[in-house]
Coordinates of C-alpha atoms in Angstrom, one line a residue:
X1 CA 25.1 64.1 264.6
X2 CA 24.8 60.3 263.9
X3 CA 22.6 60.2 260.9
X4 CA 20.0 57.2 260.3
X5 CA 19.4 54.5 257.8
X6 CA 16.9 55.3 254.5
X7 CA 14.3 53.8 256.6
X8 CA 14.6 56.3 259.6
X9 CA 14.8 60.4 260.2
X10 CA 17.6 61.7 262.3
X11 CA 17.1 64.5 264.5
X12 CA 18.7 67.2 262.2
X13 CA 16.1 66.4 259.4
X14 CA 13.4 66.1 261.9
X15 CA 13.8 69.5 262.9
X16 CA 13.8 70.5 259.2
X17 CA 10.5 69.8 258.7
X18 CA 9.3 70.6 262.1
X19 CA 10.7 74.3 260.9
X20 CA 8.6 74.2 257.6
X21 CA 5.5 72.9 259.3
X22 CA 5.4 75.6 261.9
X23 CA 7.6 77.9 260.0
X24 CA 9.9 78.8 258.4
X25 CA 10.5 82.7 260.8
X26 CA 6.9 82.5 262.1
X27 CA 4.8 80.8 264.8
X28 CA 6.4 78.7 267.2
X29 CA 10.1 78.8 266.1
X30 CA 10.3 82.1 265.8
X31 CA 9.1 83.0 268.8
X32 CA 11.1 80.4 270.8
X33 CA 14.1 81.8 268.5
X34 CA 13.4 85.2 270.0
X35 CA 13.3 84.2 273.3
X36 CA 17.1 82.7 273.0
X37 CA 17.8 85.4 271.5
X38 CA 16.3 88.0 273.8
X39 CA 18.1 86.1 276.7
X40 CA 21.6 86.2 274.8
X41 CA 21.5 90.0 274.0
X42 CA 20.9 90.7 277.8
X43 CA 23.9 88.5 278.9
X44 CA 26.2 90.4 276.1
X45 CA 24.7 93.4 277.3
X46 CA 25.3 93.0 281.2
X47 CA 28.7 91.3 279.8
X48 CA 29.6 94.9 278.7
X49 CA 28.5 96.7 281.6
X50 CA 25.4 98.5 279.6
X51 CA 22.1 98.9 278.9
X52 CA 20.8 97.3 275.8
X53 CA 20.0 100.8 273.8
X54 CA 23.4 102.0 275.1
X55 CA 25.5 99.1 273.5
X56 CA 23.6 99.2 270.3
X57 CA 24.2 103.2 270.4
X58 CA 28.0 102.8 271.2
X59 CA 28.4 100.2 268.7
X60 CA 30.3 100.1 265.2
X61 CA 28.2 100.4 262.5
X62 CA 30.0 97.2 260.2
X63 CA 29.7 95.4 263.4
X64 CA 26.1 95.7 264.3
X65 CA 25.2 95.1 260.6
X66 CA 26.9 91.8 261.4
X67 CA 23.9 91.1 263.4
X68 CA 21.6 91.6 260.8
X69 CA 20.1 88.9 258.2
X70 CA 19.9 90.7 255.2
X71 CA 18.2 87.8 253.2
X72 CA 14.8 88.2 251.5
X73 CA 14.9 92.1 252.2
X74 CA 17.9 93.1 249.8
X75 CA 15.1 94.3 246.9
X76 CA 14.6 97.4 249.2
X77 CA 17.6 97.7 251.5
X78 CA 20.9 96.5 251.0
X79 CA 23.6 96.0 253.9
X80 CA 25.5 99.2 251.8
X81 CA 22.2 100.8 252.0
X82 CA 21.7 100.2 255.6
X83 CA 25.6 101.3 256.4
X84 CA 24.7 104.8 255.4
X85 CA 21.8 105.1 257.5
X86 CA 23.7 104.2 260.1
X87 CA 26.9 106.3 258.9
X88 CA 24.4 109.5 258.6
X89 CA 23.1 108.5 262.0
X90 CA 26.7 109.5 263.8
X91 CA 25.9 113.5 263.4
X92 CA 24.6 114.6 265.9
X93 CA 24.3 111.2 267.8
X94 CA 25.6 112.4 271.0
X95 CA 23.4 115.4 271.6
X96 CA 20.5 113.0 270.8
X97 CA 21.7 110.3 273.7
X98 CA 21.5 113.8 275.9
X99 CA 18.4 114.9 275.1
X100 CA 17.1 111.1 275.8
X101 CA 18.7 111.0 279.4
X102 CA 17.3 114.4 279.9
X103 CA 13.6 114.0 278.5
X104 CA 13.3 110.5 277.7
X105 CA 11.5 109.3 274.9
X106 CA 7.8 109.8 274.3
X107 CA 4.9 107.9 275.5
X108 CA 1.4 107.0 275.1
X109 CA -1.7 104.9 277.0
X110 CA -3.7 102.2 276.1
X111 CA -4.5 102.3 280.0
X112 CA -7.4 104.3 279.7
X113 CA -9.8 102.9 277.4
X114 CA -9.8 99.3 277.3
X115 CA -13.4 97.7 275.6
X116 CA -16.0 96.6 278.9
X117 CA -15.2 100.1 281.3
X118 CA -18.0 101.4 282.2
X119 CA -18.2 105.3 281.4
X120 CA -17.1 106.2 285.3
X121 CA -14.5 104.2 284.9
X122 CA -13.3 106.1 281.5
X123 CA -13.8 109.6 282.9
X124 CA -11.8 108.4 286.5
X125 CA -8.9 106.8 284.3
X126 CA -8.9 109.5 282.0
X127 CA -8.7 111.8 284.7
X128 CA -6.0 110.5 286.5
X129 CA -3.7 110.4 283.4
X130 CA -4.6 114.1 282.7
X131 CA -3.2 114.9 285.9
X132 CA 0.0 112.3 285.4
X133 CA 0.6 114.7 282.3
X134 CA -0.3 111.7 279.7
X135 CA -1.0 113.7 276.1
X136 CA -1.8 111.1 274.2
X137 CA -4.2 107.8 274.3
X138 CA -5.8 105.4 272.5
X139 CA -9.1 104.0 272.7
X140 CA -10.0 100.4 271.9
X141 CA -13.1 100.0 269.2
X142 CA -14.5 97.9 267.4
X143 CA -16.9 95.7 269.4
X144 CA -20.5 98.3 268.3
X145 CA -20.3 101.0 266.2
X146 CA -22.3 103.3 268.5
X147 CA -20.8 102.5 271.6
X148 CA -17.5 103.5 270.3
X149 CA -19.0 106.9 268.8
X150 CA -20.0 107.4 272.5
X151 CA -16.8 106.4 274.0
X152 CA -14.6 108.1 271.7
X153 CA -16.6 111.2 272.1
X154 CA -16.7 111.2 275.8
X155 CA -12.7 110.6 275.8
X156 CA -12.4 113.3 273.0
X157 CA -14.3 116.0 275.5
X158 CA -12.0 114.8 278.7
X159 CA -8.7 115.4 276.5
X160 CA -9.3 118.3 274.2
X161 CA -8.8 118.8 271.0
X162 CA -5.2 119.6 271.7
X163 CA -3.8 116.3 272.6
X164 CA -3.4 113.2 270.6
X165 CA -5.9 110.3 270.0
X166 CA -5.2 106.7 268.9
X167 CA -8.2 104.1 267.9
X168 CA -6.9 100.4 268.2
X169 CA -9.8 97.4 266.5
X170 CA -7.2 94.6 267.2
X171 CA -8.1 92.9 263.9
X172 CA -11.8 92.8 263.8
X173 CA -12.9 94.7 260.4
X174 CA -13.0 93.3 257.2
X175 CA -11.6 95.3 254.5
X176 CA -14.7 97.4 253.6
X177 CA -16.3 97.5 257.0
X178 CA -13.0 99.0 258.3
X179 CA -13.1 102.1 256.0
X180 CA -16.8 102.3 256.7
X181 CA -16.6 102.4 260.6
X182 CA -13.5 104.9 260.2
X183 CA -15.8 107.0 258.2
X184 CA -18.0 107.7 261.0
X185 CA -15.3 107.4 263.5
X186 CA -13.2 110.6 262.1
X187 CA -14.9 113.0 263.4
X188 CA -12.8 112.5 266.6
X189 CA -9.8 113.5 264.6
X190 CA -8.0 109.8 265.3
X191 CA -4.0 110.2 264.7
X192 CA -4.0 106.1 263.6
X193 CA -6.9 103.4 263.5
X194 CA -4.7 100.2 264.1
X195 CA -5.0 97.0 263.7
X196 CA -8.8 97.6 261.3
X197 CA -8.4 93.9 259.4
X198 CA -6.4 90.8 259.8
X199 CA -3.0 91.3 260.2
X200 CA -1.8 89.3 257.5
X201 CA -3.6 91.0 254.9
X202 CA -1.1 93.2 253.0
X203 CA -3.5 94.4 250.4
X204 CA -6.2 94.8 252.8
X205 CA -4.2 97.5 255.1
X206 CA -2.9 99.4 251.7
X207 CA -6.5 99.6 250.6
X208 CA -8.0 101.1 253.7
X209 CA -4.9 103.1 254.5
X210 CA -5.7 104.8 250.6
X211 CA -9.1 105.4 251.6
X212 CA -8.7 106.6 254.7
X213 CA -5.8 109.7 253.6
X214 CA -8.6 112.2 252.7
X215 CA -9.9 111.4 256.1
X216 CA -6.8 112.4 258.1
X217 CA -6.3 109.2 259.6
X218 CA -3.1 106.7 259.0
X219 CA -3.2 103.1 259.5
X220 CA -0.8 101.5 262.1
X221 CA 0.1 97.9 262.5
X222 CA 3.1 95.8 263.3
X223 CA 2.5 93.6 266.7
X224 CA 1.4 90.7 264.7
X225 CA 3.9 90.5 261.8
X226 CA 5.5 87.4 261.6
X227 CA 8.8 88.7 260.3
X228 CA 11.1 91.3 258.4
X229 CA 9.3 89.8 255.0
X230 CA 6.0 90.9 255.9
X231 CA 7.2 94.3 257.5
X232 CA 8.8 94.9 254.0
X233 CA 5.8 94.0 251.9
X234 CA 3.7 96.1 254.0
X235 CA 5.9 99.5 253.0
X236 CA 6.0 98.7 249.8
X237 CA 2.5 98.4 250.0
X238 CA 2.2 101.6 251.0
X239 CA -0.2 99.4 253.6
X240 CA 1.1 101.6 256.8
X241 CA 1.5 104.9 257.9
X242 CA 3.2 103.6 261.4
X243 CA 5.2 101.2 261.8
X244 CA 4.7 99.0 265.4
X245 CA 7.7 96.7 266.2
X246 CA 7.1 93.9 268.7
X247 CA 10.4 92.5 271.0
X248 CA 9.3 89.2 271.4
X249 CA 7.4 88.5 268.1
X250 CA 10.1 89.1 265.3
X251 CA 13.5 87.1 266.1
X252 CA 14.7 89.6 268.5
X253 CA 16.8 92.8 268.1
X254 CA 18.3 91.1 265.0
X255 CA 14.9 90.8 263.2
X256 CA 13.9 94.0 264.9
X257 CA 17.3 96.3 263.8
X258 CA 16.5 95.5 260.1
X259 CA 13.1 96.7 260.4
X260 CA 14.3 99.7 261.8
X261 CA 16.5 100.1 259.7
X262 CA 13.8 99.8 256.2
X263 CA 11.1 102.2 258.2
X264 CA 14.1 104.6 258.1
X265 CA 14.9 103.8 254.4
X266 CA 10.6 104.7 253.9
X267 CA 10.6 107.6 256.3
X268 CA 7.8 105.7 258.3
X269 CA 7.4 106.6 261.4
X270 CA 8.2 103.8 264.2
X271 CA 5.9 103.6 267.5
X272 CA 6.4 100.9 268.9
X273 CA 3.7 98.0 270.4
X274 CA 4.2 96.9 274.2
X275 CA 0.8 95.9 275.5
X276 CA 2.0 92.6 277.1
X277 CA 3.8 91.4 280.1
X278 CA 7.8 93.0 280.0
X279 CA 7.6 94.3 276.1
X280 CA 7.4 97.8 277.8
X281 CA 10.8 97.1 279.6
X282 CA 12.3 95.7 276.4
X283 CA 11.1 97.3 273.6
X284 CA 12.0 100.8 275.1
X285 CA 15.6 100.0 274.6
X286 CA 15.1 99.6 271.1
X287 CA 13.2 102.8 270.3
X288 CA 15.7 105.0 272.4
X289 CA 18.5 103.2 269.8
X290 CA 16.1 103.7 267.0
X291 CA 15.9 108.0 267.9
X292 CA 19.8 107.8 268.9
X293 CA 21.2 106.2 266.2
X294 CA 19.0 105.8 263.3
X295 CA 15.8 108.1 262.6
X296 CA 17.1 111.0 264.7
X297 CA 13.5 111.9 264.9
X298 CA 10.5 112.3 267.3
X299 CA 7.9 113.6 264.9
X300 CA 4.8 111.4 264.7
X301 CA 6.8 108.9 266.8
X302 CA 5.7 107.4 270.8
X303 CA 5.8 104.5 272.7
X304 CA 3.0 102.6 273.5
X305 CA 3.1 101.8 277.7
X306 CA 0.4 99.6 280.1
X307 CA 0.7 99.9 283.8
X308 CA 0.3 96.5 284.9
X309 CA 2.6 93.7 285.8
X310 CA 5.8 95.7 286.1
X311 CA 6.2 94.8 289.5
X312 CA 7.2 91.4 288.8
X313 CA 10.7 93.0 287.5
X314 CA 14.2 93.5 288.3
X315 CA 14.2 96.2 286.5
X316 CA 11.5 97.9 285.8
X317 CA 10.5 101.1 283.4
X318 CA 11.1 104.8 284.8
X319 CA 7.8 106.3 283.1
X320 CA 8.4 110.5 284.2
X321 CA 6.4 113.1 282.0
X322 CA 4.9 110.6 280.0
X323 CA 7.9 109.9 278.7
X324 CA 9.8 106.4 278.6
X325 CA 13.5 107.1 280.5
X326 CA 16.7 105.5 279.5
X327 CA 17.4 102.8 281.7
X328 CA 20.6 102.8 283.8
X329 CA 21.2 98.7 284.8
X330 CA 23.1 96.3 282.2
X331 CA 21.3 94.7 280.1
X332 CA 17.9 93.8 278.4
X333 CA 15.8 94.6 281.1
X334 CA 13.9 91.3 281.4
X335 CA 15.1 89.5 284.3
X336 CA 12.0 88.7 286.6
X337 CA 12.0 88.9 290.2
X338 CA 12.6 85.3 291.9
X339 CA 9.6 85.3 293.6
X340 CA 7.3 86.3 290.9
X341 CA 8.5 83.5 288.9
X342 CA 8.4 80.8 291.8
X343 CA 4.3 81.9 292.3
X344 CA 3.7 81.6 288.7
X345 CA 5.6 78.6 288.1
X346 CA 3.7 75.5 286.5
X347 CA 2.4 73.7 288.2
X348 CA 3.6 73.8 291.3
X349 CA 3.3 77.9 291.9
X350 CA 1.3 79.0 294.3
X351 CA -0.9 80.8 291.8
X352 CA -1.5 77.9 289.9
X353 CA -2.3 75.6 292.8
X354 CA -5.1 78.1 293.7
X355 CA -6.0 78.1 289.8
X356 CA -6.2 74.3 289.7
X357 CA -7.6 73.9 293.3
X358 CA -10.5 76.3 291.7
X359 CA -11.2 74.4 288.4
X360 CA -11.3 71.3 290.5
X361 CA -14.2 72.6 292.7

């Protein structure tokens, strides 16, 4: 690359500080970085012939640990460290892979509950998933104290005491109003609250995850993390009792294996956020690896899954017992049907016509 006089910028330090004023591995370049990197995983993966879980599974350990950027995390896990999680990870590896083609991995709804349903709406939603065989759901709150005590009790009577509740206040708390709204939430035996304050607030979440342990419920929070840095301060914290990888927000399955990888290391369980359009067909790959190959667990551990918008894939998720199920076609599950993306293509798709058409009347 030609490089400019003293009195110019070429376009190698141009991006240089493009990267430091809306970065460095946050915000817009790291998002666009995961997108490219999404993209190229899937091509190696339908390259192979496989699914993306099933060539991380079936991969050598030195060589995926080549895909990993180890910097800024080594004060907690080393690549050495990391090899023997992985090198523990082969007993028993193939019995797991069996046991996810047979029951696939577990799920849970955020389908049911969203903030705004009317209470008919709840009961008809909560129904339905009772008699889909859904166990576990999570409730968003945060909006009115006693509207949530109402909703949370009404969805507490549909369910039983049996099966598993989530609470979800996508960020709207401040430190001591979270811990106080928990308090009168609890009764409704919560498994997580998630989300309670801002997510970059690394204190914040350690001091309401301490005050909330006499009252049985953990702290969960993840979808928002910029990067492997903040994920590692937040278990040293002690800030997070589960741990919720996004697919598209940290710099793809690189970012996202070394996460793993440390929530292993702190025996923190990893469940897994995919509340948008395609992060349930993508980050189910990565969970099935995570089960396979490097917790070997299921205790405390699901996958969040919406219902919406799946019909705009190739290859969509196989949801059977509430349960997530291996997918069977190469690669990352993310390529979108050609018509979907011809209707929503701006600004000339036919959904965005009708959009602009609209706003012009």
């Amino acid at each position: 690359m030609r490089k400019t006089g003293s009195r110019g910028m070429g376009l190698p330090s141009l991006w240089e500080k493009a990267r430091k004023l809306i970065g460095p591995e946050k915000g817009v370049v790291h998002l666009a970085t995961a997108a490219v990197l999404n993209a190229i995983w899937d091509l190696w993966a339908k390259q192979e012939g496989k699914p993306l879980w099933k060539l991380l599974v079936d991969m050598d350990p030195r060589t995926l640990l080549s895909c990993i950027d180890f910097r800024y995390i080594t004060d907690v896990l080393t690549e050495e460290e990391a090899y023997e999680i992985l090198q523990k990870g082969q007993v028993g590896k193939k019995e797991r892979e069996g046991q996810m083609l047979m029951q696939g991995y577990p799920a849970y709804t955020t389908s049911c509950a969203w903030l705004g349903y009317s209470d008919d709406k709840l009961r008809q939603l909560c129904t339905e998933a009772l008699k889909d065989g859904w166990t576990r759901f999570k409730v968003k709150v945060g909006a009115d104290l006693q509207d949530d005590i109402r909703r949370c009790r009404l969805i507490r009577n549909m369910i039983g005491p049996e099966k598993t509740l989530m609470m979800d206040a996508n960020q709207r708390w401040d430190v001591p109003e979270a811990v106080e709204w928990m308090a009168k939430l609890a009764e409704f035996k919560p498994l997580w609250i998630e989300e309670p304050t801002s997510p970059d607030d690394i204190l914040g979440h350690a001091t309401i995850a301490k005050a909330l342990v006499p009252l049985g419920v953990g702290v969960a929070t993840g979808e928002q993390c910029h990067n492997r840095v903040i994920f590692k301060q937040l278990l040293q914290a002690k800030a997070l009792q589960f741990l919720q990888i996004d697919s598209c927000r940290l710099g793809s399955v690189n970012e996202n294996l070394s996460v793993l990888l440390m929530a292993k290391k702190f025996e923190i369980p990893v469940c897994p956020h995919a509340g948008g359009v395609g992060l349930c067909e993508l980050v189910q790959h990565l969970i099935i690896f995570d089960f396979i190959s490097v917790s070997a667990s299921l205790k405390n551990r699901m996958c969040e899954y919406v219902d919406h918008l799946h019909e705009h894939f190739r290859y969509p998720v196989v949801i059977k017992k509430a349960s997530y199920m291996p997918p069977q076609d190469a690669g990352y599950s993310t390529e979108m049907k050609e018509e979907s993306v011809k209707k929503h293509q701006y600004p000339d798709g036919e959904v965005w016509k009708k959009l602009l058409a609209a706003k012009g009347n």
